[in-house]
CSV table of C-alpha atoms in Angstrom, one decimal:
chain,number,residue,atom,x,y,z
Y,966,MET,CA,33.4,-7.6,17.3
Y,967,ARG,CA,31.8,-4.0,16.9
Y,968,LYS,CA,29.9,-5.3,13.4
Y,969,PRO,CA,28.2,-8.5,15.2
Y,970,LEU,CA,27.0,-6.5,18.1
Y,971,LEU,CA,25.9,-3.7,15.9
Y,972,LEU,CA,23.9,-6.5,13.9
Y,973,LEU,CA,22.4,-8.2,17.2
Y,974,ALA,CA,21.5,-5.2,18.5
Y,975,LEU,CA,19.6,-3.9,15.1
Y,976,ALA,CA,17.9,-7.4,15.0
Y,977,ALA,CA,16.5,-6.8,18.4
Y,978,SER,CA,15.3,-3.1,17.5
Y,979,VAL,CA,13.5,-4.8,14.8
Y,980,CYS,CA,12.0,-7.6,17.0
Y,981,ALA,CA,10.7,-4.9,19.1
Y,982,VAL,CA,8.9,-3.3,16.5
Y,983,ALA,CA,7.0,-6.7,15.8
Y,984,GLN,CA,5.3,-6.7,18.8
Y,985,GLN,CA,4.2,-3.7,17.8
Y,986,ARG,CA,2.4,-5.1,14.5
Y,987,LEU,CA,0.3,-2.6,12.3
Y,988,LEU,CA,-2.8,-4.3,10.9
Y,989,GLY,CA,-5.1,-2.3,8.6
Y,990,GLY,CA,-6.4,-1.5,5.1
Y,991,ASP,CA,-6.2,1.2,2.4
Y,992,ILE,CA,-9.0,2.7,2.7
Y,993,SER,CA,-8.8,5.5,0.2
Y,994,MET,CA,-12.6,4.9,-1.3
Y,995,LEU,CA,-14.2,4.9,2.1
Y,996,PRO,CA,-15.8,8.5,1.9
Y,997,SER,CA,-16.9,8.1,-1.6
Y,998,TYR,CA,-18.9,5.1,-0.9
Y,999,GLU,CA,-20.5,6.5,1.8
Y,1000,GLU,CA,-21.4,9.7,0.2
Y,1001,SER,CA,-23.3,7.1,-2.2
Y,1002,LYS,CA,-25.3,5.2,0.7
Y,1003,ALA,CA,-23.5,2.0,0.9
Y,1004,VAL,CA,-24.5,-0.3,3.3
Y,1005,TYR,CA,-21.8,-2.0,5.4
Y,1006,ARG,CA,-23.0,-5.4,7.3
Y,1007,ASP,CA,-21.0,-7.3,9.6
Y,1008,SER,CA,-21.5,-11.3,9.0
Y,1009,GLU,CA,-25.0,-11.7,10.6
Y,1010,GLY,CA,-26.2,-8.9,8.4
Y,1011,LYS,CA,-26.2,-6.2,10.4
Y,1012,ALA,CA,-25.6,-2.8,9.1
Y,1013,VAL,CA,-21.9,-1.2,10.6
Y,1014,LYS,CA,-19.7,1.7,10.7
Y,1015,PRO,CA,-17.0,0.0,8.7
Y,1016,LEU,CA,-14.1,2.4,10.7
Y,1017,GLU,CA,-16.0,1.5,14.0
Y,1018,MET,CA,-15.9,-2.3,12.8
Y,1019,PHE,CA,-12.5,-2.7,12.2
Y,1020,SER,CA,-11.5,-1.1,15.1
Y,1021,GLN,CA,-13.2,-3.7,17.1
Y,1022,LEU,CA,-11.7,-6.5,15.2
Y,1023,GLY,CA,-8.7,-5.1,15.8
Y,1024,TRP,CA,-7.0,-3.4,13.2
Y,1025,ASN,CA,-4.7,-0.1,14.3
Y,1026,ALA,CA,-3.8,1.6,11.1
Y,1027,MET,CA,-5.3,2.7,7.7
Y,1028,ARG,CA,-3.6,3.8,4.7
Y,1029,VAL,CA,-4.8,6.7,2.2
Y,1030,ARG,CA,-3.4,7.3,-1.4
Y,1031,LEU,CA,-2.5,11.2,-2.4
Y,1032,PHE,CA,-2.8,12.2,-6.1
Y,1033,VAL,CA,-1.1,16.0,-7.6
Y,1034,ASP,CA,-3.9,16.9,-9.5
Y,1035,PRO,CA,-6.5,14.2,-9.9
Y,1036,GLY,CA,-8.7,16.3,-11.6
Y,1037,LEU,CA,-6.7,16.3,-14.4
Y,1038,ALA,CA,-6.9,12.0,-14.5
Y,1039,PRO,CA,-7.9,10.4,-17.7
Y,1040,ALA,CA,-12.0,10.0,-17.0
Y,1041,ASP,CA,-11.9,6.1,-16.9
Y,1042,HIS,CA,-9.4,6.5,-14.2
Y,1043,LYS,CA,-11.6,8.9,-12.4
Y,1044,ASP,CA,-14.2,5.7,-12.7
Y,1045,GLU,CA,-12.0,3.7,-11.1
Y,1046,GLY,CA,-11.4,5.8,-7.7
Y,1047,VAL,CA,-8.7,8.8,-8.9
Y,1048,CYS,CA,-10.5,11.0,-6.6
Y,1049,GLN,CA,-7.9,11.6,-3.7
Y,1050,ASP,CA,-6.9,15.2,-3.5
Y,1051,ILE,CA,-5.5,17.1,-0.7
Y,1052,GLY,CA,-8.7,18.3,0.4
Y,1053,TYR,CA,-9.8,14.8,0.6
Y,1054,VAL,CA,-7.1,13.0,2.5
Y,1055,LYS,CA,-7.3,16.0,5.0
Y,1056,ARG,CA,-10.6,15.1,5.8
Y,1057,LEU,CA,-10.0,11.5,5.7
Y,1058,GLY,CA,-6.9,11.5,7.6
Y,1059,ALA,CA,-8.4,13.7,10.2
Y,1060,MET,CA,-11.2,10.7,10.4
Y,1061,ILE,CA,-8.6,7.9,10.4
Y,1062,LYS,CA,-6.7,10.0,13.3
Y,1063,ARG,CA,-10.0,10.7,15.2
Y,1064,ALA,CA,-11.1,7.4,15.3
Y,1065,GLY,CA,-7.9,6.4,17.1
Y,1066,PHE,CA,-5.8,4.4,14.0
Y,1067,ARG,CA,-2.3,5.1,12.7
Y,1068,PHE,CA,-2.2,6.8,9.8
Y,1069,MET,CA,-0.4,6.0,6.5
Y,1070,LEU,CA,-0.2,8.3,3.7
Y,1071,ASP,CA,0.6,6.8,0.3
Y,1072,PHE,CA,1.9,9.5,-1.9
Y,1073,HIS,CA,1.3,9.0,-5.8
Y,1074,TYR,CA,3.8,11.7,-7.4
Y,1075,SER,CA,1.2,11.2,-10.4
Y,1076,ASP,CA,-2.1,12.8,-11.3
Y,1077,THR,CA,-3.7,9.4,-11.5
Y,1078,TRP,CA,-2.6,5.4,-10.6
Y,1079,ALA,CA,1.2,4.9,-10.1
Y,1080,ASP,CA,2.4,1.5,-10.4
Y,1081,PRO,CA,4.6,-0.6,-12.4
Y,1082,GLY,CA,3.5,0.0,-15.8
Y,1083,LYS,CA,2.9,3.8,-15.4
Y,1084,GLN,CA,4.3,6.7,-13.4
Y,1085,PHE,CA,2.7,9.6,-15.2
Y,1086,MET,CA,4.5,13.0,-14.5
Y,1087,PRO,CA,2.2,15.3,-12.9
Y,1088,ALA,CA,0.8,17.9,-15.5
Y,1089,ARG,CA,2.1,20.5,-12.8
Y,1090,TRP,CA,5.7,19.6,-13.5
Y,1091,SER,CA,5.4,19.2,-17.2
Y,1092,GLY,CA,8.0,21.2,-19.0
Y,1093,VAL,CA,10.3,21.7,-15.5
Y,1094,PRO,CA,13.6,21.3,-15.9
Y,1095,ARG,CA,15.0,18.0,-14.9
Y,1096,THR,CA,17.5,20.1,-12.4
Y,1097,ALA,CA,14.6,21.5,-10.8
Y,1098,LEU,CA,12.1,18.1,-10.2
Y,1099,PRO,CA,13.8,17.2,-7.1
Y,1100,ASP,CA,12.8,20.8,-5.5
Y,1101,SER,CA,9.6,20.5,-7.1
Y,1102,VAL,CA,9.3,17.4,-5.4
Y,1103,TYR,CA,10.2,18.6,-1.8
Y,1104,ALA,CA,7.9,21.8,-2.0
Y,1105,TYR,CA,4.8,19.8,-3.0
Y,1106,THR,CA,5.5,17.3,-0.6
Y,1107,ARG,CA,6.0,19.7,2.5
Y,1108,ALA,CA,3.2,21.7,1.4
Y,1109,SER,CA,1.3,18.3,1.7
Y,1110,LEU,CA,2.3,17.5,4.9
Y,1111,GLU,CA,1.9,20.8,6.5
Y,1112,ALA,CA,-1.6,20.9,5.4
Y,1113,LEU,CA,-2.2,17.5,6.6
Y,1114,VAL,CA,-0.7,18.4,9.9
Y,1115,GLY,CA,-2.9,21.7,10.0
Y,1116,ALA,CA,-5.8,19.7,9.5
Y,1117,GLY,CA,-5.1,17.3,12.5
Y,1118,ALA,CA,-4.4,14.3,10.1
Y,1119,ALA,CA,-0.4,14.4,10.7
Y,1120,PRO,CA,0.6,11.1,9.1
Y,1121,ASP,CA,2.4,8.4,11.3
Y,1122,LEU,CA,3.7,6.3,8.4
Y,1123,ILE,CA,4.3,8.4,4.9
Y,1124,GLN,CA,5.3,6.4,1.7
Y,1125,VAL,CA,7.6,8.5,-0.6
Y,1126,GLY,CA,6.2,6.8,-3.6
Y,1127,ASN,CA,4.0,3.8,-4.9
Y,1128,GLU,CA,5.2,0.6,-6.6
Y,1129,ILE,CA,8.3,2.3,-7.4
Y,1130,SER,CA,10.2,-0.5,-8.9
Y,1131,ASN,CA,10.6,1.1,-12.4
Y,1132,GLY,CA,11.3,4.5,-11.0
Y,1133,MET,CA,8.5,7.7,-11.0
Y,1134,MET,CA,7.7,10.7,-12.7
Y,1135,TRP,CA,8.3,8.6,-16.5
Y,1136,PRO,CA,9.8,9.5,-18.7
Y,1137,GLU,CA,12.6,12.0,-16.3
Y,1138,ALA,CA,12.9,9.2,-14.0
Y,1139,LYS,CA,12.1,5.9,-15.8
Y,1140,THR,CA,14.7,3.4,-14.8
Y,1141,SER,CA,15.6,-0.2,-13.5
Y,1142,PRO,CA,17.9,-1.2,-11.1
Y,1143,PHE,CA,20.0,-2.9,-13.3
Y,1144,ASP,CA,20.1,0.0,-15.3
Y,1145,ASP,CA,22.3,3.4,-14.5
Y,1146,ALA,CA,20.2,5.4,-16.8
Y,1147,ASN,CA,18.1,8.3,-14.8
Y,1148,GLN,CA,19.0,6.5,-11.2
Y,1149,GLN,CA,20.7,9.9,-10.6
Y,1150,LEU,CA,17.7,11.8,-10.9
Y,1151,PHE,CA,15.4,9.2,-9.5
Y,1152,GLY,CA,17.8,9.0,-5.9
Y,1153,SER,CA,17.6,12.8,-6.1
Y,1154,LEU,CA,13.5,12.5,-6.4
Y,1155,LEU,CA,13.5,10.0,-3.2
Y,1156,ALA,CA,15.9,12.0,-1.3
Y,1157,ALA,CA,13.9,15.2,-1.8
Y,1158,GLY,CA,10.8,13.5,-0.8
Y,1159,CYS,CA,12.5,11.8,2.3
Y,1160,ARG,CA,14.0,15.1,3.3
Y,1161,ALA,CA,10.7,16.6,3.4
Y,1162,CYS,CA,9.0,14.1,5.4
Y,1163,ARG,CA,12.0,14.7,7.9
Y,1164,ASP,CA,11.4,18.2,8.1
Y,1165,VAL,CA,7.6,18.0,8.6
Y,1166,CYS,CA,7.0,14.7,10.2
Y,1167,PRO,CA,10.3,13.9,12.1
Y,1168,GLU,CA,8.4,11.4,13.8
Y,1169,ALA,CA,6.9,9.5,11.0
Y,1170,LYS,CA,8.4,6.4,9.8
Y,1171,VAL,CA,9.4,7.0,6.2
Y,1172,ILE,CA,8.6,4.3,3.5
Y,1173,ILE,CA,10.0,2.9,0.1
Y,1174,HIS,CA,7.4,0.9,-1.7
Y,1175,THR,CA,8.1,-1.8,-4.6
Y,1176,GLU,CA,5.9,-4.5,-5.9
Y,1177,LYS,CA,8.8,-7.1,-6.7
Y,1178,ALA,CA,7.8,-9.7,-3.7
Y,1179,GLY,CA,8.0,-12.7,-6.0
Y,1180,ASP,CA,11.4,-11.7,-7.3
Y,1181,TRP,CA,14.4,-11.6,-5.2
Y,1182,ALA,CA,17.0,-10.3,-7.3
Y,1183,PHE,CA,15.2,-7.3,-8.6
Y,1184,THR,CA,14.5,-6.6,-4.8
Y,1185,LYS,CA,17.9,-6.9,-3.7
Y,1186,ALA,CA,19.1,-4.6,-6.7
Y,1187,PHE,CA,16.6,-1.9,-5.8
Y,1188,TYR,CA,17.3,-1.7,-2.2
Y,1189,ASP,CA,20.8,-2.1,-2.3
Y,1190,ARG,CA,21.0,1.1,-4.8
Y,1191,LEU,CA,18.8,3.2,-1.6
Y,1192,ALA,CA,22.1,2.2,0.9
Y,1193,THR,CA,22.8,6.1,1.6
Y,1194,LEU,CA,18.9,7.0,1.7
Y,1195,ASP,CA,17.1,8.3,4.5
Y,1196,TYR,CA,14.0,6.2,4.8
Y,1197,ASP,CA,13.0,3.3,7.5
Y,1198,VAL,CA,10.9,0.6,6.2
Y,1199,ILE,CA,10.6,-1.2,3.1
Y,1200,GLY,CA,7.8,-1.8,1.9
Y,1201,LEU,CA,5.9,-4.3,-0.5
Y,1202,SER,CA,3.2,-5.6,-2.3
Y,1203,TYR,CA,2.1,-8.8,-2.4
Y,1204,TYR,CA,-0.6,-10.5,-4.4
Y,1205,PRO,CA,-0.8,-14.0,-5.1
Y,1206,MET,CA,-1.9,-13.7,-8.4
Y,1207,TRP,CA,0.8,-11.7,-9.3
Y,1208,HIS,CA,3.7,-12.4,-7.4
Y,1209,LYS,CA,3.9,-16.2,-7.0
Y,1210,ALA,CA,3.2,-18.3,-3.6
Y,1211,VAL,CA,3.5,-17.6,-0.5
Y,1212,GLY,CA,6.5,-19.5,0.1
Y,1213,VAL,CA,8.3,-17.6,-2.7
Y,1214,LEU,CA,7.2,-14.3,-0.6
Y,1215,SER,CA,8.7,-16.1,2.4
Y,1216,ALA,CA,12.2,-16.7,0.9
Y,1217,THR,CA,12.0,-12.8,-0.1
Y,1218,LEU,CA,11.2,-11.9,3.5
Y,1219,ASP,CA,14.3,-14.3,4.8
Y,1220,SER,CA,16.7,-12.8,2.2
Y,1221,LEU,CA,15.7,-8.8,3.3
Y,1222,ALA,CA,16.0,-9.5,7.0
Y,1223,VAL,CA,19.8,-10.6,6.6
Y,1224,ARG,CA,20.7,-8.3,4.1
Y,1225,TYR,CA,18.6,-5.2,5.7
Y,1226,PRO,CA,18.6,-6.2,9.2
Y,1227,ASP,CA,18.0,-2.5,10.3
Y,1228,LYS,CA,15.0,-2.3,7.7
Y,1229,PRO,CA,11.6,-3.7,9.2
Y,1230,VAL,CA,9.3,-4.8,6.6
Y,1231,MET,CA,5.7,-4.4,5.9
Y,1232,ILE,CA,3.2,-5.6,3.5
Y,1233,VAL,CA,1.6,-2.3,2.6
Y,1234,GLU,CA,-0.7,-3.8,-0.1
Y,1235,THR,CA,-2.3,-7.1,-0.3
Y,1236,ALA,CA,-5.7,-8.8,-1.2
Y,1237,ALA,CA,-7.3,-12.0,-3.2
Y,1238,TYR,CA,-10.3,-12.5,-5.4
Y,1239,TYR,CA,-13.3,-13.9,-3.9
Y,1240,SER,CA,-15.1,-13.6,-7.1
Y,1241,HIS,CA,-14.9,-12.6,-10.7
Y,1242,ALA,CA,-18.6,-11.5,-11.2
Y,1243,ASN,CA,-18.9,-8.2,-13.0
Y,1244,ASP,CA,-15.0,-8.3,-14.3
Y,1245,ARG,CA,-14.1,-7.1,-17.4
Y,1246,TRP,CA,-10.5,-8.1,-17.4
Y,1247,ALA,CA,-11.0,-11.9,-16.3
Y,1248,ALA,CA,-10.5,-13.9,-19.4
Y,1249,SER,CA,-12.3,-16.9,-17.8
Y,1250,PRO,CA,-13.9,-17.9,-13.9
Y,1251,ASP,CA,-10.7,-19.2,-12.9
Y,1252,GLN,CA,-8.3,-16.6,-13.8
Y,1253,TYR,CA,-5.8,-16.5,-11.0
Y,1254,ALA,CA,-6.6,-19.6,-9.4
Y,1255,GLU,CA,-3.1,-20.9,-9.8
Y,1256,PHE,CA,-3.0,-21.2,-6.1
Y,1257,TYR,CA,-6.3,-20.2,-4.5
Y,1258,PRO,CA,-9.4,-20.7,-5.5
Y,1259,ILE,CA,-11.6,-17.8,-7.1
Y,1260,SER,CA,-14.5,-18.1,-4.6
Y,1261,ILE,CA,-15.1,-16.8,-0.7
Y,1262,ASP,CA,-13.1,-20.3,0.9
Y,1263,GLY,CA,-10.2,-19.4,-1.6
Y,1264,GLN,CA,-9.8,-16.1,-0.3
Y,1265,ARG,CA,-10.1,-16.9,3.0
Y,1266,MET,CA,-7.6,-19.5,2.8
Y,1267,PHE,CA,-5.4,-17.4,1.2
Y,1268,THR,CA,-5.4,-15.2,4.0
Y,1269,ARG,CA,-4.9,-17.8,6.5
Y,1270,GLU,CA,-1.4,-19.1,5.1
Y,1271,LEU,CA,-0.3,-15.2,4.1
Y,1272,VAL,CA,-0.8,-14.6,8.1
Y,1273,ALA,CA,0.8,-17.8,9.6
Y,1274,GLU,CA,3.7,-17.0,7.3
Y,1275,LEU,CA,3.9,-13.6,8.1
Y,1276,ARG,CA,4.0,-14.7,11.8
Y,1277,ARG,CA,7.2,-16.4,11.3
Y,1278,HIS,CA,9.2,-13.3,10.3
Y,1279,ALA,CA,10.4,-11.0,13.2
Y,1280,ASN,CA,10.9,-8.3,10.4
Y,1281,VAL,CA,7.4,-8.3,9.0
Y,1282,THR,CA,5.7,-5.4,11.2
Y,1283,GLY,CA,2.8,-4.2,9.2
Y,1284,LEU,CA,0.0,-6.0,6.7
Y,1285,PHE,CA,-2.4,-3.9,4.9
Y,1286,TRP,CA,-5.8,-5.1,3.1
Y,1287,TRP,CA,-6.1,-3.1,-0.1
Y,1288,PHE,CA,-9.4,-1.8,-0.8
Y,1289,PRO,CA,-11.4,-3.7,1.7
Y,1290,GLU,CA,-14.1,-1.2,1.6
Y,1291,GLU,CA,-15.4,-2.0,-1.7
Y,1292,ASN,CA,-19.3,-2.6,-1.4
Y,1293,GLY,CA,-21.6,-3.0,-4.4
Y,1294,SER,CA,-24.5,-2.3,-2.2
Y,1295,CYS,CA,-24.5,1.3,-3.5
Y,1296,GLY,CA,-24.7,0.4,-7.2
Y,1297,SER,CA,-22.4,0.7,-10.1
Y,1298,MET,CA,-19.5,3.0,-8.4
Y,1299,MET,CA,-16.0,1.5,-9.9
Y,1300,GLY,CA,-18.3,-1.4,-11.6
Y,1301,ASN,CA,-17.8,-3.8,-8.7
Y,1302,TRP,CA,-16.1,-6.0,-10.3
Y,1303,ILE,CA,-12.5,-5.8,-8.9
Y,1304,ASN,CA,-13.9,-8.2,-5.9
Y,1305,ARG,CA,-10.7,-8.2,-3.8
Y,1306,GLY,CA,-12.5,-6.8,-0.8
Y,1307,LEU,CA,-13.6,-7.7,2.5
Y,1308,PHE,CA,-17.1,-7.4,2.0
Y,1309,ASP,CA,-19.1,-9.3,-0.4
Y,1310,ASN,CA,-20.2,-6.7,-3.5
Y,1311,ARG,CA,-23.3,-8.4,-3.5
Y,1312,THR,CA,-24.7,-8.0,-0.1
Y,1313,GLY,CA,-22.8,-5.8,1.5
Y,1314,ARG,CA,-21.8,-8.4,4.1
Y,1315,LEU,CA,-18.3,-8.9,5.7
Y,1316,LEU,CA,-16.6,-11.7,4.3
Y,1317,PRO,CA,-14.9,-14.4,6.8
Y,1318,ALA,CA,-11.1,-13.7,5.3
Y,1319,VAL,CA,-11.4,-10.9,7.6
Y,1320,TYR,CA,-11.0,-13.5,10.7
Y,1321,ASP,CA,-8.3,-14.8,9.8
Y,1322,PHE,CA,-6.7,-11.4,9.0
Y,1323,MET,CA,-7.0,-10.7,12.6
Y,1324,GLY,CA,-4.3,-13.4,13.4
Y,1325,PHE,CA,-1.3,-11.0,12.6
Y,1326,ILE,CA,-1.4,-9.3,15.5
Y,1327,GLY,CA,-3.2,-12.1,17.6
Y,1328,GLU,CA,-2.0,-14.5,19.6
């Protein structure tokens, strides 16, 4: 009877955490926008301060990415917002904490974007022997966290890696959960990062983040390999244009609850298009409209359905919008082409999807 009782206790723990859901966004570009004099407006057109407004809307957590040496990133990546070095993150993290939000730190173990299609080795570790890389990750993670703690920006949640389904720090730790190649090194890198988090920020929740929310077989295989890793939360990216319909996400969440009853789940990245204006990547005005129209109403429809679904899952304890602060009112920063934020790029006005987003922590 011991095992069923343990599972019941773990399930009760997850349910208790669900009563304290986190709602927020990855606002890594906010200081850059504010320095460029972007004007943020509420739905009535009145100028607002984003952090104050998000707090009034019930948001209680903010996420920020950290690159190793973003000054070494390719020029076009810098134009896409790769600028978050430790000094930048110390300032923004301290601002987030002073405003009363929980602070989620997202380690990109790279000088530029780390995602399923690229996990470039940081320049500072190029040529470091494979056997020494875990020590390098530990030292870097520890030093970064100590700097943040000293700046009054101690993270409450820490991602050890960003969208790492295919490993990290390529080519050395490039892998797949269906392949044993480089798995030992990949596991050692994760363990080193997690250990540094425990040593410096023992109260923080450690998150392992993947982006296969629409693929249960892959997600299961990935997290099964982490059975001995010391971490707290399963973090998922979920975008409807890449990860299938909300119903597919629901099936993944149900399966996670059964297989990993002791691991709360957070959707650490989500967003949906409201436009393709200036989008150099969109092949047509209707690209990615398989499930939701590319319109302000379509973005709101997605948000309403996502929130309603997530509230059905007691194991889901956090929801974060990626890049809500995108704002074309200051000119051409980042090209104003992503069009998945929560402010209209043309007017700087708050988009109506934000009110549906609030429902994740509402009654």
